[in-house]
Short mmCIF file of C-alpha atoms and ligand atoms in Angstrom, two decimals:
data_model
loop_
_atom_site.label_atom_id
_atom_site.label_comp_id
_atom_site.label_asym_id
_atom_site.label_seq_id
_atom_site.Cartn_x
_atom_site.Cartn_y
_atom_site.Cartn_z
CA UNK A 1 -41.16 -26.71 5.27
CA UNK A 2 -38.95 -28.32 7.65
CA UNK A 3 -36.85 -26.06 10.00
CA UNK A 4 -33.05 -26.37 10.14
CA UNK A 5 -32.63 -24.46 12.97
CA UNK A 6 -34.71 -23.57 16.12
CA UNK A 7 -34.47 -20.07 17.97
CA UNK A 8 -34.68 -20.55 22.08
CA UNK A 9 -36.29 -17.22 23.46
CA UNK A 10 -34.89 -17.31 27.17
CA UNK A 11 -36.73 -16.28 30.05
CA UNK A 12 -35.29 -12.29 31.38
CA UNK A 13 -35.25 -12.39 34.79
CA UNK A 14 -35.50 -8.63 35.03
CA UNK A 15 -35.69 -6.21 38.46
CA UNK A 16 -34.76 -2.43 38.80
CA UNK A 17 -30.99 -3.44 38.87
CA UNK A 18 -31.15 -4.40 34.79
CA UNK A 19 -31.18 -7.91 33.28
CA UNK A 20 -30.27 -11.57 33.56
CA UNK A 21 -30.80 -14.77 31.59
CA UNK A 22 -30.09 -18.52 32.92
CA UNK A 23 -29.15 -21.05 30.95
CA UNK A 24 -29.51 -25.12 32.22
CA UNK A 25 -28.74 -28.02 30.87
CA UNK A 26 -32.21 -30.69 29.94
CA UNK A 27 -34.10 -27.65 31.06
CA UNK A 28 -34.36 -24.48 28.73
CA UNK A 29 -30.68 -25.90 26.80
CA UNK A 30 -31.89 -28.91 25.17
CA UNK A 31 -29.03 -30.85 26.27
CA UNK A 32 -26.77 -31.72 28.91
CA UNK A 33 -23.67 -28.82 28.23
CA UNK A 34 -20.78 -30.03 28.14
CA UNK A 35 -18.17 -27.41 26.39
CA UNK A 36 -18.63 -23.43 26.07
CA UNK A 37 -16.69 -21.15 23.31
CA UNK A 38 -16.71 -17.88 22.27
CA UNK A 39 -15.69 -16.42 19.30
CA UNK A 40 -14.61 -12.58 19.24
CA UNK A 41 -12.59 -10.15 17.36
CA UNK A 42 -13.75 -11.71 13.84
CA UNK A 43 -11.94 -9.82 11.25
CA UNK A 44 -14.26 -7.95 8.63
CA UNK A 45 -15.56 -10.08 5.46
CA UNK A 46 -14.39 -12.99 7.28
CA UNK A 47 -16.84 -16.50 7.19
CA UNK A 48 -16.38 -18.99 10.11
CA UNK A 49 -18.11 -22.53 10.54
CA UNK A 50 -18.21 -24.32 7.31
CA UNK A 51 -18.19 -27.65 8.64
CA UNK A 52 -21.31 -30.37 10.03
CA UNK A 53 -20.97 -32.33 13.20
CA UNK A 54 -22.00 -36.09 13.45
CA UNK A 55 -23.30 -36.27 16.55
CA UNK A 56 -22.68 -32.30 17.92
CA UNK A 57 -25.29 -30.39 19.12
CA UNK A 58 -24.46 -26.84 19.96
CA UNK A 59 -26.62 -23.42 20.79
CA UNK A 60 -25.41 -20.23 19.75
CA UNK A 61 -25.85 -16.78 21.61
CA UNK A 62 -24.75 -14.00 20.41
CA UNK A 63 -23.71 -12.52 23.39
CA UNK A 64 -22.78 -8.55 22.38
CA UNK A 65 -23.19 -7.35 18.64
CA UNK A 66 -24.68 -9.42 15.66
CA UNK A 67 -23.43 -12.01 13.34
CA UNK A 68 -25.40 -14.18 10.36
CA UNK A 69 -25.81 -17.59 10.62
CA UNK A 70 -26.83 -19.67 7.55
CA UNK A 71 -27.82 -23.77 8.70
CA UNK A 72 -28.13 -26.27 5.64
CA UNK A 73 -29.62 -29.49 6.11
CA UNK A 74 -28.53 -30.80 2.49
CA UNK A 75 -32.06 -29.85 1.75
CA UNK A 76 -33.29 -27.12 3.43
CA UNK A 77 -31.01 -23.70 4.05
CA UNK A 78 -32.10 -21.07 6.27
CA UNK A 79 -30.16 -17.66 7.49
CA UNK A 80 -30.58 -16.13 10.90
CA UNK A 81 -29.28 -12.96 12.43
CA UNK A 82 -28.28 -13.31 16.11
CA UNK A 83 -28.23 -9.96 18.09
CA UNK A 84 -30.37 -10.77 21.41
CA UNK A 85 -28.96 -12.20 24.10
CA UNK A 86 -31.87 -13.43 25.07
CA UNK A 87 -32.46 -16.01 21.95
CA UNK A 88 -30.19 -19.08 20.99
CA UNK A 89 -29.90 -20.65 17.92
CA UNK A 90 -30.51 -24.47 18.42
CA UNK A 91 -28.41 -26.33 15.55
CA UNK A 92 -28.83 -30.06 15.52
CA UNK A 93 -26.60 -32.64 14.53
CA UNK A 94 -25.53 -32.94 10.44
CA UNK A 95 -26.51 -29.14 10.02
CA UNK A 96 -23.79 -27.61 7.69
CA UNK A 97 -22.94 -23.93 9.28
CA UNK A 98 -21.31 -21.06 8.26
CA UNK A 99 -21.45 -17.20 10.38
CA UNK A 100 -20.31 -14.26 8.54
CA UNK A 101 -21.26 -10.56 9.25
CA UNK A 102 -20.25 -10.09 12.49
CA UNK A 103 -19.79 -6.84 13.83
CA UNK A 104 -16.44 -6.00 15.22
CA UNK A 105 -18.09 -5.82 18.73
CA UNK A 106 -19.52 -9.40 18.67
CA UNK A 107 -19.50 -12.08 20.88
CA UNK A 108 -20.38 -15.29 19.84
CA UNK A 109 -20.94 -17.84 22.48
CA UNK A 110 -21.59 -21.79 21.43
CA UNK A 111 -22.90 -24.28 23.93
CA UNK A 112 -22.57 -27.61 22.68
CA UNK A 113 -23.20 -31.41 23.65
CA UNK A 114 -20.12 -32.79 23.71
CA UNK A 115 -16.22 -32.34 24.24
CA UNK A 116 -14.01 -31.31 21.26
CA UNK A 117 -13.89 -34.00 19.18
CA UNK A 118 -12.11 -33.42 15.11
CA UNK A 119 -13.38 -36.75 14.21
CA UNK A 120 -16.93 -35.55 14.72
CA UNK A 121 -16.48 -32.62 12.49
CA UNK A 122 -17.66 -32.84 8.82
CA UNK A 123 -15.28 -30.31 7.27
CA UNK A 124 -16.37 -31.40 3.60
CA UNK A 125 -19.46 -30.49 1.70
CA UNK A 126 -19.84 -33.25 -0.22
CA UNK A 127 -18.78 -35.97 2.88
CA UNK A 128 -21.46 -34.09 4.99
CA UNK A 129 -23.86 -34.89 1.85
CA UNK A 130 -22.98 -38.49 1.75
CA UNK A 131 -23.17 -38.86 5.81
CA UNK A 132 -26.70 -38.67 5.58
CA UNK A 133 -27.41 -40.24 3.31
CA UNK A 134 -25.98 -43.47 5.35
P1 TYD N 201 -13.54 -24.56 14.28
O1 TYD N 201 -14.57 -25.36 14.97
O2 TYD N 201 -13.09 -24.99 12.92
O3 TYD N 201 -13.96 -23.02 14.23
P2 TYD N 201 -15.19 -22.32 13.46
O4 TYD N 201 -16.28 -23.31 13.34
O5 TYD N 201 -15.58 -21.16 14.30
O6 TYD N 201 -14.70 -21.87 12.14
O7 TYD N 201 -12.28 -24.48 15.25
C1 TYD N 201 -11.12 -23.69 14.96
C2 TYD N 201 -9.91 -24.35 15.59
O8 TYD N 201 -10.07 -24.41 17.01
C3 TYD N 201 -9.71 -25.79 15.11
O9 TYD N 201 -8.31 -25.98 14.96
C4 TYD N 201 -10.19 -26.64 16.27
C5 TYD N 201 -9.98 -25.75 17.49
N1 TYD N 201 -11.00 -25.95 18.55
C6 TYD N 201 -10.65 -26.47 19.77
O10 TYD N 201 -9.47 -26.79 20.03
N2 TYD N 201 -11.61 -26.61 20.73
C7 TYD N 201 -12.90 -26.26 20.51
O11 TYD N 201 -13.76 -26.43 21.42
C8 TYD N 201 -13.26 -25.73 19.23
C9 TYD N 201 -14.67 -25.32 18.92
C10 TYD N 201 -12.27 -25.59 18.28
#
């Protein structure tokens, strides 16, 4: 089976002080970061994402609390729960997303590729179906 997303365990630079993770760009980020957000203060039963990205290639941490994330290739579909701020969820390019579940207390931070761009967003099942197909 082929995997539609990739968890990143992050080295814990730990002394007697507590804990501490670094995150590079073309080192243990597998690309050069250029944009950060965080999401926060999701309200209950509420689904965010539901889009693809054409070229986008974003890691998400979950920074404090938990969330689900379900990635969709158009073929394969897989679900992850992020609570460890040590792990990042790698989604590539013309992965359909949606997070749901998150606990009132989580922070959701997204690394990602490339600037805000709307045209790169895919905000249509069936259009993110037919981009790859071309
Ligand atoms: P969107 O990506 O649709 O959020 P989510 O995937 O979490 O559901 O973004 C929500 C709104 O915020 C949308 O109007 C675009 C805007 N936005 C920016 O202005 N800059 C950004 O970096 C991001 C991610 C979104």
């Amino acid at each position: 089976m082929s995997h539609v997303g990739q968890i990143i365990d992050f080295n814990k630079i730990v002394d007697s002080r507590g804990e501490m993770v670094a995150l590079e760009g073309d080192r243990n980020i597998p690309f050069d970061i250029k944009r950060v957000y965080y999401i926060f203060n999701v309200k209950p039963g509420e689904v965010r994402g539901k889009h693809a990205h054409k070229e986008l290639k974003q890691v998400a941490i979950a920074m404090s609390g938990s969330c689900k994330v379900s990635l969709d290739n158009g073929e394969t579909k897989e679900e992850f729960i992020l609570n460890d701020k040590s792990k990042g969820l790698l989604i590539d390019s013309c992965v359909w997303r949606e997070m749901y579940d998150f606990s009132s207390d989580c922070v959701l931070a997204v690394l990602a590729s490339e600037y805000y761009l709307e045209s790169d967003y895919l905000r249509d099942y069936k259009e993110f179906l037919n981009h790859k197909l071309v």
